Short mmCIF file of C-alpha atoms in Angstrom, two decimals:
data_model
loop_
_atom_site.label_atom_id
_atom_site.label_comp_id
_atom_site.label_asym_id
_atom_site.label_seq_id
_atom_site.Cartn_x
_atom_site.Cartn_y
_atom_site.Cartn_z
CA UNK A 1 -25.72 -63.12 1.10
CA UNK A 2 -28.94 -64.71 -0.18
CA UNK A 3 -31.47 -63.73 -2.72
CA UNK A 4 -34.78 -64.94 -1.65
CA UNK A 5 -37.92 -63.83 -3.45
CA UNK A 6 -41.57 -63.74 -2.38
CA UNK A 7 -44.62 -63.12 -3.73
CA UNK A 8 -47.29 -61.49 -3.94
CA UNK A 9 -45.33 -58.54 -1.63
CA UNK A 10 -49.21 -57.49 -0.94
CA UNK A 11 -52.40 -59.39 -0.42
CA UNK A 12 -55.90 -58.10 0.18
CA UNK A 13 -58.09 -61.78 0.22
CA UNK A 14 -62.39 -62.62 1.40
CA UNK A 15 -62.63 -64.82 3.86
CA UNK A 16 -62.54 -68.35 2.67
CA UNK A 17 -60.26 -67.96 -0.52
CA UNK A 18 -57.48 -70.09 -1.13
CA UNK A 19 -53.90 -68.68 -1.35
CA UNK A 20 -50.57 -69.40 -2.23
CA UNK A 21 -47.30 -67.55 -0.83
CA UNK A 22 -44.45 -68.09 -3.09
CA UNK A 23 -40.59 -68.17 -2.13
CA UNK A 24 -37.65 -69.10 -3.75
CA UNK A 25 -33.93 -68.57 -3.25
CA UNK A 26 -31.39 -68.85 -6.34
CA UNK A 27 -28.17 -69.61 -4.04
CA UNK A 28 -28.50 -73.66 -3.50
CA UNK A 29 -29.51 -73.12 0.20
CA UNK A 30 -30.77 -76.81 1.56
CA UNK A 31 -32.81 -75.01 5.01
CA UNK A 32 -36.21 -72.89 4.34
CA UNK A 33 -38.29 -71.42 6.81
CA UNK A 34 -41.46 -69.68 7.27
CA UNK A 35 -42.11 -66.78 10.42
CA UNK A 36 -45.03 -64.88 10.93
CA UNK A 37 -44.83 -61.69 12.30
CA UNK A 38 -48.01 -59.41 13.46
CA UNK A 39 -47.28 -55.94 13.83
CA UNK A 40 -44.43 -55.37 16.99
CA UNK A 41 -44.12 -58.35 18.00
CA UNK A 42 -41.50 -61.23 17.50
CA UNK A 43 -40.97 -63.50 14.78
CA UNK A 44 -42.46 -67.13 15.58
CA UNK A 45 -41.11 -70.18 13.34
CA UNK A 46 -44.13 -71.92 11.30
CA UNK A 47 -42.52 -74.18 8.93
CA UNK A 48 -39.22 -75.03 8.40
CA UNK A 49 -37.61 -77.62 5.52
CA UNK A 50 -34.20 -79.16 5.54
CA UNK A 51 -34.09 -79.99 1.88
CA UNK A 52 -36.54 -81.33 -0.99
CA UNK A 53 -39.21 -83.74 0.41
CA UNK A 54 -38.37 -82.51 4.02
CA UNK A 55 -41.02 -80.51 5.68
CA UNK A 56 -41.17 -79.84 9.28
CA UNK A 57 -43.94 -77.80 11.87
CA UNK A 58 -42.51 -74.73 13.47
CA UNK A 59 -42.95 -73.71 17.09
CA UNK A 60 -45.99 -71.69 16.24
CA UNK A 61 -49.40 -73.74 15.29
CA UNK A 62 -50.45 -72.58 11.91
CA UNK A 63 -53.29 -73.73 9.52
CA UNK A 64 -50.57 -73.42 6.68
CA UNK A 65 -49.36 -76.26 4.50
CA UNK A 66 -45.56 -76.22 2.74
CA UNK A 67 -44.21 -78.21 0.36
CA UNK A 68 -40.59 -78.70 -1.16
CA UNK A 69 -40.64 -80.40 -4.31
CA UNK A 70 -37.32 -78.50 -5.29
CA UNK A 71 -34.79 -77.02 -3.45
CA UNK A 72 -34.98 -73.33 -4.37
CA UNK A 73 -39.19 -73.38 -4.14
CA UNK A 74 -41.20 -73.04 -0.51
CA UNK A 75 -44.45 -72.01 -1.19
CA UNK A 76 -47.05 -71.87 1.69
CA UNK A 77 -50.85 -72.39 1.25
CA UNK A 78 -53.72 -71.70 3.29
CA UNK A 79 -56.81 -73.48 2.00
CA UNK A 80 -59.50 -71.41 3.84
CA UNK A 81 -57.95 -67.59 4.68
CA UNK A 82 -59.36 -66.16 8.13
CA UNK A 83 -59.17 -62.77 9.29
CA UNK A 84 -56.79 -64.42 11.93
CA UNK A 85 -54.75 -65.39 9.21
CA UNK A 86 -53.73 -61.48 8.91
CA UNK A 87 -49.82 -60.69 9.39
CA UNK A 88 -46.56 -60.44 7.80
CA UNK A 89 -45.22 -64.24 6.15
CA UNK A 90 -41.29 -64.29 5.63
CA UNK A 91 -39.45 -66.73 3.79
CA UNK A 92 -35.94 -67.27 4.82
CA UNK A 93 -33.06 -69.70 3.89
CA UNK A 94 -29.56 -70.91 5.27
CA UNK A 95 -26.71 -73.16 3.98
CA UNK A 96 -25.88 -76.17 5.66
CA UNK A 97 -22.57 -76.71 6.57
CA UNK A 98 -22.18 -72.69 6.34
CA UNK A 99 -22.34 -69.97 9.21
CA UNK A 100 -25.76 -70.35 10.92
CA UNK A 101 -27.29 -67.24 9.44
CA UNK A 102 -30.52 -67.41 7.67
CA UNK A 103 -31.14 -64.67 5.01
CA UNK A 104 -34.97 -63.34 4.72
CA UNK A 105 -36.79 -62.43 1.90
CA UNK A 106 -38.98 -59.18 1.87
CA UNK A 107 -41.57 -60.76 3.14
CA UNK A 108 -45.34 -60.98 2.55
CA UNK A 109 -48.20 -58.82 4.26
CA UNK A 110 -51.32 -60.72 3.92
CA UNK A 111 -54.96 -58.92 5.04
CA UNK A 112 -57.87 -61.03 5.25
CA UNK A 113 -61.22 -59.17 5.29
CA UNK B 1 -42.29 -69.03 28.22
CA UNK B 2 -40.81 -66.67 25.92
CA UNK B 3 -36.81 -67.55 26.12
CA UNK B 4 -35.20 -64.51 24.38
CA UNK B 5 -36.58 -61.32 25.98
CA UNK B 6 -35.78 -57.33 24.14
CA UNK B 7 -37.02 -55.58 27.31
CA UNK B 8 -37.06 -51.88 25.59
CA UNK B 9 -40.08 -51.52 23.43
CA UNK B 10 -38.05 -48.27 21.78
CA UNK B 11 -34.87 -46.37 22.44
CA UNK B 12 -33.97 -42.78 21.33
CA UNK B 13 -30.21 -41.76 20.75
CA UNK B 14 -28.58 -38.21 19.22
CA UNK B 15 -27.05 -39.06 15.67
CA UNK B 16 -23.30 -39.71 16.44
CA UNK B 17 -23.32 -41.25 20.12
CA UNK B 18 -23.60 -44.73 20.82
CA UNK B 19 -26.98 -46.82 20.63
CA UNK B 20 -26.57 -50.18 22.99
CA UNK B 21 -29.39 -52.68 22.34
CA UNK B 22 -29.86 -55.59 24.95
CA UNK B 23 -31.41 -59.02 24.90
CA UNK B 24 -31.59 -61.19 27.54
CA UNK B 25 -32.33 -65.33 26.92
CA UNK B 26 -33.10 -68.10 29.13
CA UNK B 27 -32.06 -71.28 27.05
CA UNK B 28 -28.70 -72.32 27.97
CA UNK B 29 -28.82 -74.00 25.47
CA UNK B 30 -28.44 -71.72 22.85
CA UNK B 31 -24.76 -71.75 21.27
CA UNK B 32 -25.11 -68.38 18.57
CA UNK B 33 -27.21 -65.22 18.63
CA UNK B 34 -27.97 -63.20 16.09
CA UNK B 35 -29.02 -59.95 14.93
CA UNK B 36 -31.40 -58.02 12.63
CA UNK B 37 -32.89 -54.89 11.44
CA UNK B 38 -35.91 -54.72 10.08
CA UNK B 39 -37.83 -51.70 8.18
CA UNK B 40 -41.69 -52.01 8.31
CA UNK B 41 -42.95 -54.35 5.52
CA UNK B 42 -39.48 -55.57 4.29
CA UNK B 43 -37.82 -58.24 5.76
CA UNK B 44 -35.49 -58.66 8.21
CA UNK B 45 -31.58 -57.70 7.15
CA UNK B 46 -29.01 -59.90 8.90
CA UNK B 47 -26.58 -57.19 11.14
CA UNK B 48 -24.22 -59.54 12.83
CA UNK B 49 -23.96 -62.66 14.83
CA UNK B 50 -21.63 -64.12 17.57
CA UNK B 51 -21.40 -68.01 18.51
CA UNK B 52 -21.08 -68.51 22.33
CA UNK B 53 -17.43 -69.20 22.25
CA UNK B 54 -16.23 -65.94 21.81
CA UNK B 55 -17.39 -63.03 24.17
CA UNK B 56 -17.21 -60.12 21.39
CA UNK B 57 -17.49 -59.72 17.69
CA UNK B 58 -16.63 -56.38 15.66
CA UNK B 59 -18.04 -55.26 12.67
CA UNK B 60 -17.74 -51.56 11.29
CA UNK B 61 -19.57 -49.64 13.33
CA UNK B 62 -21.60 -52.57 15.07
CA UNK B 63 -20.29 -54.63 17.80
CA UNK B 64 -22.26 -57.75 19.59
CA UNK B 65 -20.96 -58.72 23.74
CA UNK B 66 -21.82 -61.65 24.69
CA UNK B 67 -21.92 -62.44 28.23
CA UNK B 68 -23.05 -66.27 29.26
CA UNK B 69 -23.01 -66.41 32.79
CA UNK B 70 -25.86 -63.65 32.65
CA UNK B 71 -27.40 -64.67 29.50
CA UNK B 72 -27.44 -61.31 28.19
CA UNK B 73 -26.19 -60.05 25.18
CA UNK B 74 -26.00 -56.65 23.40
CA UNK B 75 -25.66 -54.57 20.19
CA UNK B 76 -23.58 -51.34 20.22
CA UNK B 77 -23.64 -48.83 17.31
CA UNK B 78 -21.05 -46.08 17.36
CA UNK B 79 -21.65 -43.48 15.66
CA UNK B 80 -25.11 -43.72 15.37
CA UNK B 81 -26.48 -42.61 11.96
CA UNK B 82 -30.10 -41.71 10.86
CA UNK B 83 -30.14 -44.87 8.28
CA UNK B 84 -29.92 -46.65 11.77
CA UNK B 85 -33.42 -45.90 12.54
CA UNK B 86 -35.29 -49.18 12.57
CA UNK B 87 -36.46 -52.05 14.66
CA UNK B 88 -33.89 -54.27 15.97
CA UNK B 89 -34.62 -58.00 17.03
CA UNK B 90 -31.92 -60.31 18.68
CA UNK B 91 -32.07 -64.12 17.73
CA UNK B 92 -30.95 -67.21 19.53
CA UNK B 93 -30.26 -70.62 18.09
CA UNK B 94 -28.54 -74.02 18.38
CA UNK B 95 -25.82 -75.20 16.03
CA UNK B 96 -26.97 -78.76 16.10
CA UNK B 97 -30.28 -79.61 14.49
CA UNK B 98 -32.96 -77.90 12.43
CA UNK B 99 -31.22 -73.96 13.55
CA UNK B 100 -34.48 -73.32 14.21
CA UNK B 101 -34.01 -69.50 15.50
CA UNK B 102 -35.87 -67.68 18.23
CA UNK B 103 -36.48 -63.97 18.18
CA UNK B 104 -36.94 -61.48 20.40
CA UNK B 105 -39.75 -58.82 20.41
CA UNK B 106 -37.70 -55.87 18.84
CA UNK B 107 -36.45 -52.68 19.80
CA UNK B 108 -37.27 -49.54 17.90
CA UNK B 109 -34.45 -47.53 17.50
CA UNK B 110 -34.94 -43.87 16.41
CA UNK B 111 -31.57 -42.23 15.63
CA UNK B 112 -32.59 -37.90 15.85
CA UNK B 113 -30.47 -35.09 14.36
#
């Protein structure tokens, strides 16, 4: 099992604002990955990282930017928030070498207005 | 082309019988499967997985089937339980590689007294 944090859990933002989506995971774990889920529907792959200085587009196009400067940090930035940019972020994690399952973290519901 | 399918939107089972979830996929490629449960605005909680050598996997009260030739795979959950209510997603990966992991669209499962 993996704890994976992410903040804010909530996010009200205007239009145009800059934001930051923080994630970090305390067990070692070299994979990260960002989804984005909108309400009912399926979880689509935006980023993913296989270890620090490795940073990788996801299946889904997204105006987000990651970085991974060290292994246990993943934040995600948007440098111009949309009201498109509304859903649920989640930050998950997975050991290589281990069982393929990735853990999540709780997640982040971001509303642009 | 969305390659791992949850046909029910929702299913609806009396607390103590069985609850079978399906997912169907179209990538034969895919070599493990996953899956989740996932309360609204938390993140997703890893259930159990299965890797495409074996045909079942037990665990407690959940158990995954696999079967190749059709591409299909399901959850069963016996006895349901009302903590069981929740949206389930099935996920499909490759071993090799990023593990990048594709989800289906989720089934809502409501477990009733």
């Amino acid at each position: 099992e993996a704890d994976i944090y992410q903040t804010p859990r909530y996010l009200v933002i205007g239009t145009g604002k800059k934001i930051t989506l923080e994630c970090s995971q305390t067990m070692g774990h070299d994979k990260m990955y960002w989804y984005q889920q909108d309400p009912g529907m399926e979880l689509h792959l935006i980023h993913y990282s296989y270890g620090v200085n490795s940073t990788e587009k996801g299946d889904l196009s997204s105006e987000s930017t990651v970085s991974r400067i060290r292994t246990e940090h993943f934040p995600l930035t948007l440098e111009s928030a949309r009201p498109s940019h509304t859903s649920q972020y989640l930050c998950a994690s997975r050991q290589i070498g281990q069982q393929e399952t990735q853990y999540f973290g709780p997640g982040t519901r971001l509303l642009v207005l | 082309d969305q390659q791992v399918k949850q046909n029910s939107p929702s299913l609806s089972v009396q607390e103590g019988r069985i609850s079978i979830l399906n997912c169907d996929y179209t990538n034969s490629m895919f070599d493990y499967f996953l899956w989740y449960k996932k309360y609204p605005a938390e993140g997703p909680t890893f259930l159990i997985s299965i890797s495409s050598i074996k045909d079942k996997n037990e665990d407690g009260r959940f158990t995954v089937f696999l079967n190749k030739s059709a591409k299909h795979l399901s959850l069963h959950i016996v006895p349901s339980q009302p903590g069981d209510s929740a949206v389930y997603f099935c996920a499909a990966g490759i071993i090799q590689g990023a593990q990048k992991l594709v989800f289906g669209q989720g089934t809502r499962l409501t477990i009733n007294p």
